[in-house]
């Protein structure tokens, strides 16, 4: 009988270890299953009321062109398809109440939907700035955003702002730049 106690205790320990391993495996399986979902599907995303803002896109393109010219680069022109793509992304961010390049779908997928398949494309997002001049200055002092605006291959842009008064930042901007 004394000999059975240790083996019974051992069996209990083994059973407990097996249950822990099974629980870990189940948790890992659930985690992997959830990881296959898009990031926004796991966490609830607010659906805040939004208002698109009418911008003077030509003035924005002229300001970006002047900035590029000061760095020896060619001008950009406004592209209506890129404006639509930028508007959709600015609205997706405004509705979510935060900035993300993925909230409206991947950048590549959004560009394809807009009809662009160029080799060079970039996106600048921002939140909070009240005017285009303010957001342009913010992008100029940010190394990554500035690099996007100064891509030599860029020829077309789309810019948009969507407001979400009930959100933390109130104003959401998107600029999409492309080579064609």
C-alpha atoms as one frame of an Amber mdcrd trajectory, in Angstrom:
protein
   0.000   0.000   0.000   2.709   2.556   0.780   4.136   1.789  -2.619   0.823
   2.677  -4.243   0.634   6.100  -2.713   3.676   7.429  -4.487   2.563   5.965
  -7.777  -0.976   7.281  -7.154   0.528  10.664  -6.354   2.678  10.357  -9.475
  -0.394   9.457 -11.525  -2.246  12.452 -10.118   0.700  14.719 -10.962   0.849
  13.282 -14.479  -2.896  13.727 -14.907  -2.643  17.317 -13.662   0.276  17.966
 -16.044  -1.718  16.446 -18.900  -4.663  18.717 -18.110  -2.332  21.758 -18.042
  -0.793  20.742 -21.377  -4.253  20.234 -22.859  -5.387  23.625 -21.546  -2.274
  25.292 -23.024  -2.855  23.551 -26.348  -6.478  24.676 -26.396  -5.514  28.253
 -25.572  -2.830  28.180 -28.245  -5.331  26.799 -30.762  -7.882  29.482 -29.922
  -5.159  32.150 -30.136  -4.016  30.891 -33.520  -7.585  30.750 -34.787  -8.138
  34.344 -33.706  -4.826  35.422 -35.205  -6.156  34.336 -38.587  -8.855  36.983
 -38.295  -8.161  40.564 -39.246  -6.930  42.715 -36.382 -10.011  44.922 -36.386
 -12.365  41.935 -36.089 -10.928  40.885 -32.716 -11.412  44.198 -30.955 -14.663
  46.119 -31.325 -14.175  49.264 -33.383 -16.344  52.262 -32.569 -18.531  53.546
 -35.370 -18.323  57.261 -34.667 -20.385  59.754 -36.676 -18.230  61.509 -39.277
 -18.361  64.473 -41.612 -16.228  64.729 -44.773 -14.551  68.113 -45.161 -14.352
  69.792 -48.549 -10.723  70.662 -49.211  -9.038  72.744 -51.854  -7.127  69.778
 -53.269  -5.487  71.920 -55.967  -3.991  74.198 -53.295  -2.816  71.162 -51.336
  -1.141  69.695 -54.447   0.449  73.103 -55.179   1.830  73.296 -51.612   3.229
  69.751 -51.856   4.678  70.590 -55.294   6.383  73.743 -53.923   7.846  71.682
 -51.086   9.075  69.037 -53.514  10.530  71.728 -55.813  12.515  73.120 -52.861
  14.155  69.677 -52.763  14.772  69.515 -56.523  11.785  67.255 -57.252   8.975
  67.449 -59.782   5.409  68.548 -59.088   2.395  66.424 -58.234  -1.131  66.573
 -59.590  -4.387  65.690 -57.936  -5.893  62.368 -58.938  -9.614  61.834 -58.317
  -9.172  58.072 -57.721  -6.542  58.762 -55.075  -8.815  61.376 -53.495 -11.520
  58.719 -53.185  -9.030  56.232 -51.706  -7.734  58.863 -49.250 -11.306  59.812
 -48.323 -12.211  56.204 -47.571  -9.131  55.789 -45.358  -9.648  59.093 -43.531
 -13.265  58.100 -42.919 -12.314  54.615 -41.705  -9.880  56.162 -39.209 -12.403
  58.794 -38.116 -15.115  56.163 -37.564 -12.647  54.037 -35.578 -11.429  57.014
 -33.559  -7.738  56.152 -34.046  -5.046  56.105 -36.739  -4.215  52.905 -38.561
  -3.008  52.109 -42.057  -4.955  48.836 -41.830  -8.379  49.861 -40.488  -9.775
  50.334 -44.008  -7.996  47.263 -45.387  -4.380  46.829 -46.408  -2.781  49.681
 -48.310  -2.105  47.473 -51.340  -5.705  46.249 -51.448  -7.045  49.796 -51.142
  -4.783  50.986 -53.970  -5.919  48.132 -56.202  -9.561  49.014 -55.505  -8.735
  52.586 -56.527  -7.286  51.282 -59.788  -3.628  51.898 -59.000  -0.974  49.304
 -59.496   2.083  51.517 -59.623   5.429  50.466 -58.266   5.761  53.447 -55.941
   3.043  54.487 -53.530   2.847  55.733 -49.982   0.315  56.953 -47.472   0.558
  59.621 -44.806  -2.023  59.720 -42.036  -2.489  62.284 -39.310  -5.060  63.323
 -36.762  -5.798  66.517 -34.923  -4.546  69.212 -37.301  -7.151  71.871 -38.087
  -5.716  73.015 -41.431  -3.810  71.550 -44.342  -0.857  73.846 -43.575  -0.685
  72.382 -40.052  -0.783  68.781 -41.235   1.769  69.486 -43.982   4.188  70.888
 -41.385   3.672  67.822 -39.194   4.437  65.521 -42.127   7.525  67.561 -43.036
   9.074  67.155 -39.571   8.308  63.437 -39.407  11.150  61.523 -41.118   8.897
  58.744 -42.489   6.117  61.046 -43.695   8.628  63.479 -45.162  10.349  60.648
 -47.028   6.988  59.702 -48.566   6.355  63.251 -49.798   9.866  63.437 -51.247
   9.769  60.158 -53.184  11.205  61.171 -56.587   8.832  58.832 -58.470   5.631
  60.370 -57.069   3.500  62.211 -59.612  -0.087  61.941 -58.303  -1.708  62.600
 -54.945  -5.050  62.365 -53.229  -5.796  64.180 -49.996  -8.790  64.004 -47.673
  -9.963  65.060 -44.236 -12.872  63.592 -42.329 -14.016  64.957 -38.991 -15.322
  62.904 -36.078 -16.301  65.470 -33.420 -16.965  62.771 -30.800 -13.451  61.317
 -31.102 -10.241  62.137 -29.276  -8.524  63.810 -32.265 -11.597  65.321 -33.988
  -9.928  65.558 -37.470  -8.410  62.726 -39.532  -6.215  63.249 -42.584  -5.039
  60.911 -45.333  -2.614  61.652 -48.154  -1.911  59.030 -50.782   1.000  59.505
 -53.166   1.666  57.389 -56.248   3.803  57.195 -59.349   0.925  56.581 -61.687
